[in-house]
Short mmCIF file of C-alpha atoms in Angstrom, two decimals:
data_model
loop_
_atom_site.label_atom_id
_atom_site.label_comp_id
_atom_site.label_asym_id
_atom_site.label_seq_id
_atom_site.Cartn_x
_atom_site.Cartn_y
_atom_site.Cartn_z
CA UNK A 4 10.29 -12.89 -15.87
CA UNK A 5 8.90 -9.38 -14.74
CA UNK A 6 5.86 -9.73 -16.93
CA UNK A 7 5.14 -13.19 -15.62
CA UNK A 8 5.47 -12.00 -11.97
CA UNK A 9 3.25 -9.03 -12.81
CA UNK A 10 0.39 -11.14 -14.47
CA UNK A 11 0.54 -13.65 -11.52
CA UNK A 12 0.20 -11.03 -8.94
CA UNK A 13 -2.64 -9.34 -10.87
CA UNK A 14 -4.40 -12.71 -11.08
CA UNK A 15 -4.07 -13.32 -7.55
CA UNK A 16 -5.66 -9.93 -6.65
CA UNK A 17 -8.46 -10.42 -9.16
CA UNK A 18 -9.33 -13.83 -7.75
CA UNK A 19 -9.14 -12.63 -4.24
CA UNK A 20 -11.50 -9.65 -4.91
CA UNK A 21 -14.08 -11.48 -7.06
CA UNK A 22 -16.77 -11.39 -4.33
CA UNK A 23 -16.62 -7.64 -4.30
CA UNK A 24 -17.84 -7.48 -7.82
CA UNK A 25 -21.27 -9.01 -7.35
CA UNK A 26 -24.17 -6.76 -6.14
CA UNK A 27 -24.94 -3.09 -5.88
CA UNK A 28 -21.91 -0.69 -5.81
CA UNK A 29 -22.18 2.54 -3.97
CA UNK A 30 -20.57 5.67 -5.52
CA UNK A 31 -19.78 8.75 -3.52
CA UNK A 32 -20.66 7.25 -0.03
CA UNK A 33 -19.04 10.35 1.49
CA UNK A 34 -22.21 12.20 0.57
CA UNK A 35 -24.38 9.95 2.60
CA UNK A 36 -25.54 11.15 6.10
CA UNK A 37 -24.20 8.10 7.82
CA UNK A 38 -20.85 8.03 6.27
CA UNK A 39 -18.02 7.39 8.72
CA UNK A 40 -14.30 7.53 7.62
CA UNK A 41 -13.05 5.40 10.53
CA UNK A 42 -9.53 6.95 10.38
CA UNK A 43 -6.47 5.12 11.59
CA UNK A 44 -3.05 6.87 11.89
CA UNK A 45 -0.21 4.44 12.17
CA UNK A 46 3.74 4.34 12.54
CA UNK A 47 5.12 1.51 10.38
CA UNK A 48 8.45 -0.18 10.31
CA UNK A 49 9.73 -3.26 8.23
CA UNK A 50 12.19 -4.34 5.62
CA UNK A 51 12.38 -3.08 2.01
CA UNK A 52 13.99 -5.20 -0.64
CA UNK A 53 14.93 -3.03 -3.67
CA UNK A 54 16.19 -4.61 -6.89
CA UNK A 55 19.50 -2.84 -6.85
CA UNK A 56 20.53 -2.84 -3.27
CA UNK A 57 20.58 -5.16 -0.16
CA UNK A 58 17.46 -5.20 1.88
CA UNK A 59 17.25 -3.07 4.94
CA UNK A 60 14.98 -1.24 7.36
CA UNK A 61 12.16 0.98 6.14
CA UNK A 62 9.93 3.15 8.34
CA UNK A 63 6.96 5.33 7.66
CA UNK A 64 3.44 6.75 8.45
CA UNK A 65 0.14 5.69 7.27
CA UNK A 66 -3.39 7.18 7.31
CA UNK A 67 -6.18 4.73 6.45
CA UNK A 68 -9.90 5.51 6.07
CA UNK A 69 -13.00 4.22 4.53
CA UNK A 70 -12.99 5.31 0.76
CA UNK A 71 -15.40 8.16 0.31
CA UNK A 72 -15.58 7.56 -3.53
CA UNK A 73 -16.58 3.94 -3.87
CA UNK A 74 -17.80 1.04 -1.81
CA UNK A 75 -18.35 -2.65 -2.82
CA UNK A 76 -21.48 -4.56 -2.07
CA UNK A 77 -19.48 -6.72 0.33
CA UNK A 78 -16.53 -5.83 2.50
CA UNK A 79 -15.19 -2.27 2.72
CA UNK A 80 -12.77 -0.34 0.53
CA UNK A 81 -10.28 1.27 2.79
CA UNK A 82 -7.92 3.93 1.34
CA UNK A 83 -4.32 3.92 2.80
CA UNK A 84 -2.19 6.91 2.15
CA UNK A 85 1.50 6.19 3.27
CA UNK A 86 4.85 7.57 3.27
CA UNK A 87 8.02 5.28 3.52
CA UNK A 88 11.67 5.91 3.82
CA UNK A 89 14.64 3.47 2.95
CA UNK A 90 18.36 4.36 3.12
CA UNK A 91 21.08 1.75 2.69
CA UNK A 92 24.21 1.00 0.49
CA UNK A 93 24.07 4.37 -1.23
CA UNK A 94 20.34 4.14 -2.26
CA UNK A 95 17.85 6.38 -0.53
CA UNK A 96 14.37 5.75 -1.47
CA UNK A 97 11.16 7.98 -0.44
CA UNK A 98 7.81 6.64 -1.53
CA UNK A 99 4.41 8.33 -1.38
CA UNK A 100 1.65 5.71 -1.90
CA UNK A 101 -2.18 5.61 -2.36
CA UNK A 102 -3.29 2.12 -1.73
CA UNK A 103 -7.02 1.22 -1.84
CA UNK A 104 -7.72 -2.06 -0.24
CA UNK A 105 -10.84 -4.28 -0.54
CA UNK A 106 -11.18 -5.33 3.03
CA UNK A 107 -13.23 -8.18 4.60
CA UNK A 108 -13.71 -9.13 8.21
CA UNK A 109 -12.09 -12.45 9.30
CA UNK A 110 -13.26 -12.14 12.94
CA UNK A 111 -14.98 -9.39 14.89
CA UNK A 112 -11.75 -7.57 15.42
CA UNK A 113 -9.57 -8.86 12.55
CA UNK A 114 -9.71 -7.83 8.84
CA UNK A 115 -7.92 -8.72 5.68
CA UNK A 116 -7.41 -6.35 2.66
CA UNK A 117 -6.04 -6.60 -0.88
CA UNK A 118 -5.66 -4.32 -3.73
CA UNK A 119 -3.59 -2.25 -6.16
CA UNK A 120 -2.11 1.21 -5.64
CA UNK A 121 -0.31 4.12 -7.28
CA UNK A 122 2.69 6.16 -5.88
CA UNK A 123 5.58 8.36 -6.43
CA UNK A 124 9.22 7.36 -5.63
CA UNK A 125 12.10 9.60 -5.11
CA UNK A 126 15.33 7.71 -5.67
CA UNK A 127 18.75 9.16 -4.67
CA UNK A 128 21.66 7.07 -5.71
CA UNK A 129 24.97 9.02 -5.08
CA UNK A 130 24.96 12.09 -7.25
CA UNK A 131 21.66 11.36 -9.09
CA UNK A 132 18.14 12.01 -7.83
CA UNK A 133 15.32 10.61 -9.87
CA UNK A 134 11.35 10.96 -9.48
CA UNK A 135 9.29 8.07 -10.77
CA UNK A 136 5.81 7.14 -10.93
CA UNK A 137 4.94 3.74 -9.44
CA UNK A 138 2.16 1.19 -9.37
CA UNK A 139 2.01 -1.52 -6.63
CA UNK A 140 -0.16 -4.31 -5.35
CA UNK A 141 -0.45 -5.51 -1.66
CA UNK A 142 -2.28 -7.07 1.19
CA UNK A 143 -2.78 -6.08 4.76
CA UNK A 144 -3.96 -7.78 7.94
CA UNK A 145 -5.22 -5.57 10.75
CA UNK A 146 -6.29 -6.33 14.23
CA UNK A 147 -8.23 -3.89 16.39
CA UNK A 148 -8.11 -3.76 20.21
CA UNK A 149 -10.35 -0.84 21.08
CA UNK A 150 -8.73 2.17 19.61
CA UNK A 151 -5.36 0.39 19.13
CA UNK A 152 -4.84 -1.07 15.64
CA UNK A 153 -2.06 -3.55 15.01
CA UNK A 154 -1.30 -4.55 11.42
CA UNK A 155 0.93 -6.36 9.05
CA UNK A 156 1.25 -5.43 5.44
CA UNK A 157 3.20 -6.58 2.20
CA UNK A 158 3.41 -4.85 -1.17
CA UNK A 159 5.34 -5.15 -4.34
CA UNK A 160 6.04 -1.85 -6.17
CA UNK A 161 6.93 -1.42 -9.87
CA UNK A 162 8.52 1.75 -10.86
CA UNK A 163 8.90 3.16 -14.31
CA UNK A 164 12.32 2.34 -15.99
CA UNK A 165 14.24 5.58 -15.30
CA UNK A 166 17.91 5.40 -14.87
CA UNK A 167 18.63 5.66 -11.10
CA UNK A 168 22.50 4.96 -11.36
CA UNK A 169 24.81 3.67 -13.93
CA UNK A 170 23.36 0.31 -15.05
CA UNK A 171 20.39 0.62 -12.78
CA UNK A 172 16.93 1.09 -14.30
CA UNK A 173 13.94 1.66 -11.94
CA UNK A 174 13.73 1.07 -8.19
CA UNK A 175 11.30 -1.83 -8.05
CA UNK A 176 10.96 -3.25 -4.54
CA UNK A 177 9.21 -5.29 -1.87
CA UNK A 178 8.11 -4.03 1.38
CA UNK A 179 6.95 -6.02 4.45
CA UNK A 180 5.96 -4.05 7.46
CA UNK A 181 4.35 -3.94 10.81
CA UNK A 182 2.00 -1.15 11.88
CA UNK A 183 0.91 0.29 15.25
CA UNK A 184 -1.92 2.78 14.98
CA UNK A 185 -4.80 4.62 16.77
CA UNK A 186 -8.27 4.78 15.37
CA UNK A 187 -10.10 7.91 15.78
#
């Protein structure tokens, strides 16, 4: 079941990002004279649903910027660095994530992004603390009003199968969140 879900999510991301593959790619745009990172710093809040615990509140911080390493011929690759915190029913998760998103404009002020990511997860379940590598896939919808940025995001995270607690392998989870940020 996990393999099927992973393959379906990967296929959906590949299909959604197909237009980004055609044309000239730009490597190291950060070295260009006109490069603008377009930073957005946000506070996030939402619901996390881990595989071995009931869902609950999650909160965090996110810094997003135009990727300085790679840009596609269409759309913009936005790099999103985030930290999230979840603590419920004896499971405490802290995630640090790097999520590039291929982003396209839907309207003048609204954009949609999709992409993979990597992360680090610290899971604390009772007397055991485990650090795990993670990979994830997600999507974001952002709306800009001047310098104010409002967003919605969802991502699925797969952690390596380390023992978190007796009978609990890994800390796979879903996260759905709202974002309020300032562009600078």
